[in-house]
Amino acid sequence: MSDKPNANRRKFLRQASAAVAAIPVVSLVGMSNAKAEEQAEDGHAHSYVNNAADADHADYSDGEKCKNCAFWGGGDSEWGQCFHADFQGVQVNAEGWCDEYVSS
Ligand code: SF4
């Protein structure tokens, strides 16, 4: 019997594995950049507003802003990530607010 078919199959499987492994990395890099550019609009969820001064909600207290909320992940940026599940895929404003605010 010849080993040729097995060698060809091993070579094919190695090449296919390398190709499949490369695709998700490229896709994820592209997706993360696209998501980072989308900014939340007023009313996105939980009575969100881009400027806390516009909050018209019984739970709002002076001084509460996204940038001092426990869900804030934007550091010193004007727009940043909110780790609350209802704000995935958008950035919120550091000066914004929503009724899920948690003091950090
Ligand atoms: S959970 Fe916090 S950081 Fe996220 S939108 Fe509401 S107030 Fe802003």
mmCIF file of N, CA and C and ligand atoms in Angstrom:
data_model
loop_
_atom_site.group_PDB
_atom_site.id
_atom_site.type_symbol
_atom_site.label_atom_id
_atom_site.label_comp_id
_atom_site.label_asym_id
_atom_site.label_seq_id
_atom_site.Cartn_x
_atom_site.Cartn_y
_atom_site.Cartn_z
ATOM 1 N N MET A 1 0.831 -1.197 0.000
ATOM 2 C CA MET A 1 0.000 0.000 0.000
ATOM 3 C C MET A 1 0.865 1.246 0.000
ATOM 4 N N SER A 2 0.365 2.312 -0.590
ATOM 5 C CA SER A 2 1.109 3.568 -0.651
ATOM 6 C C SER A 2 0.705 4.510 0.487
ATOM 7 N N ASP A 3 1.680 5.294 0.981
ATOM 8 C CA ASP A 3 1.393 6.318 2.009
ATOM 9 C C ASP A 3 0.986 7.637 1.374
ATOM 10 N N LYS A 4 1.014 7.729 0.050
ATOM 11 C CA LYS A 4 0.749 8.985 -0.657
ATOM 12 C C LYS A 4 -0.620 9.600 -0.302
ATOM 13 N N PRO A 5 -1.722 8.849 -0.308
ATOM 14 C CA PRO A 5 -3.028 9.470 0.032
ATOM 15 C C PRO A 5 -3.036 10.031 1.447
ATOM 16 N N ASN A 6 -2.419 9.322 2.402
ATOM 17 C CA ASN A 6 -2.378 9.826 3.780
ATOM 18 C C ASN A 6 -1.549 11.092 3.886
ATOM 19 N N ALA A 7 -0.423 11.152 3.182
ATOM 20 C CA ALA A 7 0.433 12.341 3.213
ATOM 21 C C ALA A 7 -0.303 13.533 2.618
ATOM 22 N N ASN A 8 -0.999 13.307 1.513
ATOM 23 C CA ASN A 8 -1.764 14.403 0.896
ATOM 24 C C ASN A 8 -2.879 14.880 1.832
ATOM 25 N N ARG A 9 -3.514 13.930 2.506
ATOM 26 C CA ARG A 9 -4.602 14.300 3.419
ATOM 27 C C ARG A 9 -4.058 15.098 4.607
ATOM 28 N N ARG A 10 -2.901 14.668 5.138
ATOM 29 C CA ARG A 10 -2.314 15.413 6.271
ATOM 30 C C ARG A 10 -1.956 16.832 5.849
ATOM 31 N N LYS A 11 -1.373 16.960 4.635
ATOM 32 C CA LYS A 11 -0.987 18.284 4.139
ATOM 33 C C LYS A 11 -2.226 19.176 3.978
ATOM 34 N N PHE A 12 -3.299 18.590 3.412
ATOM 35 C CA PHE A 12 -4.533 19.352 3.220
ATOM 36 C C PHE A 12 -5.103 19.809 4.569
ATOM 37 N N LEU A 13 -5.121 18.906 5.546
ATOM 38 C CA LEU A 13 -5.687 19.248 6.853
ATOM 39 C C LEU A 13 -4.871 20.345 7.541
ATOM 40 N N ARG A 14 -3.545 20.303 7.411
ATOM 41 C CA ARG A 14 -2.694 21.357 7.997
ATOM 42 C C ARG A 14 -3.012 22.709 7.367
ATOM 43 N N GLN A 15 -3.115 22.740 6.041
ATOM 44 C CA GLN A 15 -3.390 24.002 5.344
ATOM 45 C C GLN A 15 -4.792 24.524 5.685
ATOM 46 N N ALA A 16 -5.761 23.630 5.748
ATOM 47 C CA ALA A 16 -7.132 24.044 6.058
ATOM 48 C C ALA A 16 -7.210 24.586 7.484
ATOM 49 N N SER A 17 -6.518 23.951 8.429
ATOM 50 C CA SER A 17 -6.528 24.413 9.818
ATOM 51 C C SER A 17 -5.936 25.805 9.930
ATOM 52 N N ALA A 18 -4.828 26.037 9.226
ATOM 53 C CA ALA A 18 -4.187 27.351 9.278
ATOM 54 C C ALA A 18 -5.105 28.420 8.694
ATOM 55 N N ALA A 19 -5.771 28.098 7.600
ATOM 56 C CA ALA A 19 -6.670 29.067 6.967
ATOM 57 C C ALA A 19 -7.853 29.394 7.866
ATOM 58 N N VAL A 20 -8.457 28.386 8.469
ATOM 59 C CA VAL A 20 -9.613 28.597 9.349
ATOM 60 C C VAL A 20 -9.201 29.391 10.584
ATOM 61 N N ALA A 21 -8.026 29.102 11.122
ATOM 62 C CA ALA A 21 -7.572 29.801 12.322
ATOM 63 C C ALA A 21 -7.342 31.282 12.059
ATOM 64 N N ALA A 22 -6.945 31.656 10.859
ATOM 65 C CA ALA A 22 -6.640 33.058 10.544
ATOM 66 C C ALA A 22 -7.902 33.896 10.368
ATOM 67 N N ILE A 23 -8.996 33.323 9.943
ATOM 68 C CA ILE A 23 -10.220 34.075 9.630
ATOM 69 C C ILE A 23 -10.821 34.775 10.848
ATOM 70 N N PRO A 24 -11.033 34.109 11.974
ATOM 71 C CA PRO A 24 -11.660 34.800 13.114
ATOM 72 C C PRO A 24 -10.844 35.970 13.637
ATOM 73 N N VAL A 25 -9.521 35.880 13.618
ATOM 74 C CA VAL A 25 -8.684 36.966 14.113
ATOM 75 C C VAL A 25 -8.922 38.221 13.284
ATOM 76 N N VAL A 26 -8.929 38.085 11.981
ATOM 77 C CA VAL A 26 -9.155 39.220 11.100
ATOM 78 C C VAL A 26 -10.557 39.783 11.317
ATOM 79 N N SER A 27 -11.550 38.914 11.445
ATOM 80 C CA SER A 27 -12.931 39.356 11.620
ATOM 81 C C SER A 27 -13.124 40.095 12.933
ATOM 82 N N LEU A 28 -12.560 39.597 14.021
ATOM 83 C CA LEU A 28 -12.725 40.226 15.324
ATOM 84 C C LEU A 28 -12.098 41.605 15.368
ATOM 85 N N VAL A 29 -10.940 41.771 14.749
ATOM 86 C CA VAL A 29 -10.293 43.082 14.728
ATOM 87 C C VAL A 29 -11.187 44.079 14.016
ATOM 88 N N GLY A 30 -11.743 43.684 12.889
ATOM 89 C CA GLY A 30 -12.628 44.575 12.140
ATOM 90 C C GLY A 30 -13.885 44.914 12.912
ATOM 91 N N MET A 31 -14.480 43.935 13.603
ATOM 92 C CA MET A 31 -15.722 44.152 14.340
ATOM 93 C C MET A 31 -15.496 45.099 15.509
ATOM 94 N N SER A 32 -14.397 44.946 16.239
ATOM 95 C CA SER A 32 -14.190 45.790 17.413
ATOM 96 C C SER A 32 -14.014 47.246 17.007
ATOM 97 N N ASN A 33 -13.371 47.497 15.884
ATOM 98 C CA ASN A 33 -13.218 48.878 15.421
ATOM 99 C C ASN A 33 -14.564 49.475 15.030
ATOM 100 N N ALA A 34 -15.411 48.687 14.362
ATOM 101 C CA ALA A 34 -16.714 49.192 13.930
ATOM 102 C C ALA A 34 -17.572 49.538 15.134
ATOM 103 N N LYS A 35 -17.589 48.687 16.161
ATOM 104 C CA LYS A 35 -18.424 48.930 17.330
ATOM 105 C C LYS A 35 -17.962 50.162 18.092
ATOM 106 N N ALA A 36 -16.670 50.390 18.142
ATOM 107 C CA ALA A 36 -16.131 51.472 18.947
ATOM 108 C C ALA A 36 -16.576 52.837 18.433
ATOM 109 N N GLU A 37 -17.007 52.949 17.184
ATOM 110 C CA GLU A 37 -17.359 54.240 16.606
ATOM 111 C C GLU A 37 -18.820 54.629 16.850
ATOM 112 N N GLU A 38 -19.666 53.686 17.235
ATOM 113 C CA GLU A 38 -21.081 53.978 17.418
ATOM 114 C C GLU A 38 -21.322 54.605 18.785
ATOM 115 N N GLN A 39 -22.016 55.721 18.803
ATOM 116 C CA GLN A 39 -22.275 56.435 20.056
ATOM 117 C C GLN A 39 -23.758 56.354 20.408
ATOM 118 N N ALA A 40 -24.035 56.163 21.700
ATOM 119 C CA ALA A 40 -25.413 56.055 22.163
ATOM 120 C C ALA A 40 -26.135 57.387 21.981
ATOM 121 N N GLU A 41 -27.413 57.299 21.675
ATOM 122 C CA GLU A 41 -28.259 58.499 21.577
ATOM 123 C C GLU A 41 -29.160 58.552 22.805
ATOM 124 N N ASP A 42 -29.663 59.746 23.118
ATOM 125 C CA ASP A 42 -30.605 59.886 24.224
ATOM 126 C C ASP A 42 -31.724 58.862 24.060
ATOM 127 N N GLY A 43 -32.083 58.209 25.176
ATOM 128 C CA GLY A 43 -33.153 57.219 25.131
ATOM 129 C C GLY A 43 -32.694 55.835 24.709
ATOM 130 N N HIS A 44 -31.393 55.623 24.548
ATOM 131 C CA HIS A 44 -30.881 54.314 24.103
ATOM 132 C C HIS A 44 -31.463 53.184 24.963
ATOM 133 N N ALA A 45 -31.371 53.294 26.263
ATOM 134 C CA ALA A 45 -31.949 52.324 27.209
ATOM 135 C C ALA A 45 -31.922 52.952 28.587
ATOM 136 N N HIS A 46 -32.831 52.541 29.458
ATOM 137 C CA HIS A 46 -32.827 52.981 30.867
ATOM 138 C C HIS A 46 -32.805 54.508 31.010
ATOM 139 N N SER A 47 -33.567 55.200 30.199
ATOM 140 C CA SER A 47 -33.685 56.667 30.244
ATOM 141 C C SER A 47 -32.333 57.358 30.056
ATOM 142 N N TYR A 48 -31.444 56.736 29.282
ATOM 143 C CA TYR A 48 -30.105 57.299 29.051
ATOM 144 C C TYR A 48 -30.172 58.664 28.384
ATOM 145 N N VAL A 49 -29.298 59.569 28.862
ATOM 146 C CA VAL A 49 -29.093 60.875 28.216
ATOM 147 C C VAL A 49 -27.588 61.114 28.111
ATOM 148 N N ASN A 50 -27.179 61.793 27.053
ATOM 149 C CA ASN A 50 -25.755 62.080 26.853
ATOM 150 C C ASN A 50 -25.240 63.164 27.791
ATOM 151 N N ASN A 51 -26.144 63.935 28.361
ATOM 152 C CA ASN A 51 -25.756 64.979 29.319
ATOM 153 C C ASN A 51 -26.595 64.778 30.586
ATOM 154 N N ALA A 52 -25.951 64.437 31.680
ATOM 155 C CA ALA A 52 -26.666 64.144 32.925
ATOM 156 C C ALA A 52 -27.567 65.302 33.349
ATOM 157 N N ALA A 53 -27.213 66.536 32.961
ATOM 158 C CA ALA A 53 -28.035 67.693 33.320
ATOM 159 C C ALA A 53 -29.428 67.598 32.698
ATOM 160 N N ASP A 54 -29.574 66.799 31.641
ATOM 161 C CA ASP A 54 -30.874 66.617 30.979
ATOM 162 C C ASP A 54 -31.682 65.478 31.600
ATOM 163 N N ALA A 55 -31.135 64.796 32.605
ATOM 164 C CA ALA A 55 -31.847 63.663 33.210
ATOM 165 C C ALA A 55 -33.114 64.159 33.891
ATOM 166 N N ASP A 56 -34.232 63.580 33.503
ATOM 167 C CA ASP A 56 -35.524 63.928 34.089
ATOM 168 C C ASP A 56 -36.093 62.644 34.693
ATOM 169 N N HIS A 57 -35.485 62.229 35.799
ATOM 170 C CA HIS A 57 -35.808 60.926 36.363
ATOM 171 C C HIS A 57 -35.734 61.013 37.881
ATOM 172 N N ALA A 58 -36.641 60.361 38.569
ATOM 173 C CA ALA A 58 -36.696 60.420 40.031
ATOM 174 C C ALA A 58 -35.445 59.834 40.692
ATOM 175 N N ASP A 59 -34.768 58.912 40.023
ATOM 176 C CA ASP A 59 -33.576 58.286 40.611
ATOM 177 C C ASP A 59 -32.309 59.113 40.450
ATOM 178 N N TYR A 60 -32.362 60.162 39.635
ATOM 179 C CA TYR A 60 -31.149 60.952 39.376
ATOM 180 C C TYR A 60 -30.810 61.850 40.566
ATOM 181 N N SER A 61 -29.518 61.904 40.885
ATOM 182 C CA SER A 61 -29.015 62.822 41.916
ATOM 183 C C SER A 61 -27.867 63.621 41.320
ATOM 184 N N ASP A 62 -27.757 64.888 41.730
ATOM 185 C CA ASP A 62 -26.683 65.757 41.233
ATOM 186 C C ASP A 62 -25.318 65.077 41.374
ATOM 187 N N GLY A 63 -24.498 65.228 40.362
ATOM 188 C CA GLY A 63 -23.138 64.684 40.408
ATOM 189 C C GLY A 63 -23.004 63.303 39.798
ATOM 190 N N GLU A 64 -24.112 62.614 39.589
ATOM 191 C CA GLU A 64 -24.038 61.281 38.984
ATOM 192 C C GLU A 64 -23.784 61.412 37.485
ATOM 193 N N LYS A 65 -22.763 60.750 37.001
ATOM 194 C CA LYS A 65 -22.396 60.770 35.581
ATOM 195 C C LYS A 65 -21.800 59.422 35.219
ATOM 196 N N CYS A 66 -21.819 59.114 33.937
ATOM 197 C CA CYS A 66 -21.227 57.854 33.482
ATOM 198 C C CYS A 66 -19.781 57.714 33.968
ATOM 199 N N LYS A 67 -19.027 58.798 33.928
ATOM 200 C CA LYS A 67 -17.608 58.674 34.253
ATOM 201 C C LYS A 67 -17.354 58.355 35.723
ATOM 202 N N ASN A 68 -18.360 58.472 36.605
ATOM 203 C CA ASN A 68 -18.158 58.033 37.984
ATOM 204 C C ASN A 68 -19.115 56.886 38.352
ATOM 205 N N CYS A 69 -19.568 56.176 37.337
ATOM 206 C CA CYS A 69 -20.445 55.019 37.515
ATOM 207 C C CYS A 69 -19.574 53.746 37.497
ATOM 208 N N ALA A 70 -20.000 52.748 38.259
ATOM 209 C CA ALA A 70 -19.246 51.492 38.331
ATOM 210 C C ALA A 70 -19.195 50.757 36.990
ATOM 211 N N PHE A 71 -20.135 51.033 36.089
ATOM 212 C CA PHE A 71 -20.148 50.377 34.778
ATOM 213 C C PHE A 71 -19.236 51.061 33.756
ATOM 214 N N TRP A 72 -18.711 52.247 34.082
ATOM 215 C CA TRP A 72 -17.900 53.021 33.136
ATOM 216 C C TRP A 72 -16.566 52.341 32.872
ATOM 217 N N GLY A 73 -16.189 52.269 31.592
ATOM 218 C CA GLY A 73 -14.907 51.687 31.218
ATOM 219 C C GLY A 73 -14.132 52.581 30.283
ATOM 220 N N GLY A 74 -14.453 53.868 30.262
ATOM 221 C CA GLY A 74 -13.843 54.772 29.296
ATOM 222 C C GLY A 74 -12.669 55.589 29.798
ATOM 223 N N GLY A 75 -12.283 55.393 31.049
ATOM 224 C CA GLY A 75 -11.139 56.160 31.568
ATOM 225 C C GLY A 75 -11.396 57.651 31.479
ATOM 226 N N ASP A 76 -10.438 58.400 30.916
ATOM 227 C CA ASP A 76 -10.550 59.853 30.809
ATOM 228 C C ASP A 76 -11.142 60.309 29.476
ATOM 229 N N SER A 77 -11.616 59.374 28.656
ATOM 230 C CA SER A 77 -12.148 59.715 27.332
ATOM 231 C C SER A 77 -13.523 60.375 27.427
ATOM 232 N N GLU A 78 -13.865 61.182 26.394
ATOM 233 C CA GLU A 78 -15.191 61.800 26.338
ATOM 234 C C GLU A 78 -16.268 60.746 26.100
ATOM 235 N N TRP A 79 -15.978 59.769 25.250
ATOM 236 C CA TRP A 79 -16.885 58.653 24.964
ATOM 237 C C TRP A 79 -16.188 57.369 25.358
ATOM 238 N N GLY A 80 -16.924 56.435 25.942
ATOM 239 C CA GLY A 80 -16.290 55.194 26.362
ATOM 240 C C GLY A 80 -17.281 54.069 26.511
ATOM 241 N N GLN A 81 -16.735 52.917 26.846
ATOM 242 C CA GLN A 81 -17.536 51.707 26.984
ATOM 243 C C GLN A 81 -18.278 51.698 28.314
ATOM 244 N N CYS A 82 -19.508 51.247 28.266
ATOM 245 C CA CYS A 82 -20.298 50.965 29.468
ATOM 246 C C CYS A 82 -20.421 49.442 29.536
ATOM 247 N N PHE A 83 -20.110 48.859 30.670
ATOM 248 C CA PHE A 83 -20.126 47.402 30.788
ATOM 249 C C PHE A 83 -21.514 46.846 31.099
ATOM 250 N N HIS A 84 -22.511 47.695 31.212
ATOM 251 C CA HIS A 84 -23.878 47.192 31.413
ATOM 252 C C HIS A 84 -24.320 46.454 30.145
ATOM 253 N N ALA A 85 -25.009 45.339 30.315
ATOM 254 C CA ALA A 85 -25.395 44.493 29.171
ATOM 255 C C ALA A 85 -26.244 45.235 28.145
ATOM 256 N N ASP A 86 -27.025 46.210 28.560
ATOM 257 C CA ASP A 86 -27.908 46.907 27.626
ATOM 258 C C ASP A 86 -27.206 48.020 26.853
ATOM 259 N N PHE A 87 -25.904 48.172 27.075
ATOM 260 C CA PHE A 87 -25.148 49.185 26.332
ATOM 261 C C PHE A 87 -24.010 48.558 25.527
ATOM 262 N N GLN A 88 -24.113 47.277 25.245
ATOM 263 C CA GLN A 88 -23.091 46.626 24.421
ATOM 264 C C GLN A 88 -23.203 47.128 22.992
ATOM 265 N N GLY A 89 -22.060 47.374 22.370
ATOM 266 C CA GLY A 89 -22.046 47.796 20.976
ATOM 267 C C GLY A 89 -22.158 49.291 20.773
ATOM 268 N N VAL A 90 -22.280 50.061 21.849
ATOM 269 C CA VAL A 90 -22.297 51.518 21.742
ATOM 270 C C VAL A 90 -21.358 52.105 22.792
ATOM 271 N N GLN A 91 -20.924 53.311 22.538
ATOM 272 C CA GLN A 91 -20.172 54.056 23.539
ATOM 273 C C GLN A 91 -21.117 55.056 24.179
ATOM 274 N N VAL A 92 -20.897 55.340 25.448
ATOM 275 C CA VAL A 92 -21.699 56.340 26.146
ATOM 276 C C VAL A 92 -20.811 57.537 26.463
ATOM 277 N N ASN A 93 -21.455 58.664 26.731
ATOM 278 C CA ASN A 93 -20.711 59.890 27.009
ATOM 279 C C ASN A 93 -20.306 59.932 28.480
ATOM 280 N N ALA A 94 -19.102 60.403 28.748
ATOM 281 C CA ALA A 94 -18.620 60.506 30.128
ATOM 282 C C ALA A 94 -19.553 61.361 30.978
ATOM 283 N N GLU A 95 -20.228 62.336 30.338
ATOM 284 C CA GLU A 95 -21.142 63.242 31.052
ATOM 285 C C GLU A 95 -22.575 62.712 31.057
ATOM 286 N N GLY A 96 -22.787 61.523 30.514
ATOM 287 C CA GLY A 96 -24.132 60.960 30.412
ATOM 288 C C GLY A 96 -24.624 60.342 31.712
ATOM 289 N N TRP A 97 -25.820 59.787 31.634
ATOM 290 C CA TRP A 97 -26.432 59.146 32.823
ATOM 291 C C TRP A 97 -27.559 58.231 32.358
ATOM 292 N N CYS A 98 -27.813 57.174 33.140
ATOM 293 C CA CYS A 98 -29.009 56.348 32.938
ATOM 294 C C CYS A 98 -29.470 55.828 34.297
ATOM 295 N N ASP A 99 -30.660 55.243 34.336
ATOM 296 C CA ASP A 99 -31.227 54.836 35.626
ATOM 297 C C ASP A 99 -30.617 53.540 36.182
ATOM 298 N N GLU A 100 -29.599 53.013 35.515
ATOM 299 C CA GLU A 100 -28.853 51.868 36.051
ATOM 300 C C GLU A 100 -27.575 52.328 36.749
ATOM 301 N N TYR A 101 -27.417 53.647 36.916
ATOM 302 C CA TYR A 101 -26.217 54.210 37.523
ATOM 303 C C TYR A 101 -25.919 53.545 38.873
ATOM 304 N N VAL A 102 -24.619 53.209 39.052
ATOM 305 C CA VAL A 102 -24.136 52.654 40.327
ATOM 306 C C VAL A 102 -22.895 53.445 40.712
ATOM 307 N N SER A 103 -22.895 54.015 41.887
ATOM 308 C CA SER A 103 -21.764 54.802 42.345
ATOM 309 C C SER A 103 -20.501 53.934 42.419
ATOM 310 N N SER A 104 -19.401 54.451 41.913
ATOM 311 C CA SER A 104 -18.157 53.669 41.935
ATOM 312 C C SER A 104 -17.280 54.045 43.115
HETATM 313 S S1 SF4 B 1 -24.809 52.138 33.558
HETATM 314 FE FE1 SF4 B 1 -23.525 53.845 34.258
HETATM 315 S S2 SF4 B 1 -21.942 54.101 32.655
HETATM 316 FE FE2 SF4 B 1 -23.599 52.872 31.799
HETATM 317 S S3 SF4 B 1 -24.955 54.348 30.753
HETATM 318 FE FE3 SF4 B 1 -25.767 54.039 32.820
HETATM 319 S S4 SF4 B 1 -24.842 55.664 34.072
HETATM 320 FE FE4 SF4 B 1 -23.641 55.516 32.164
#
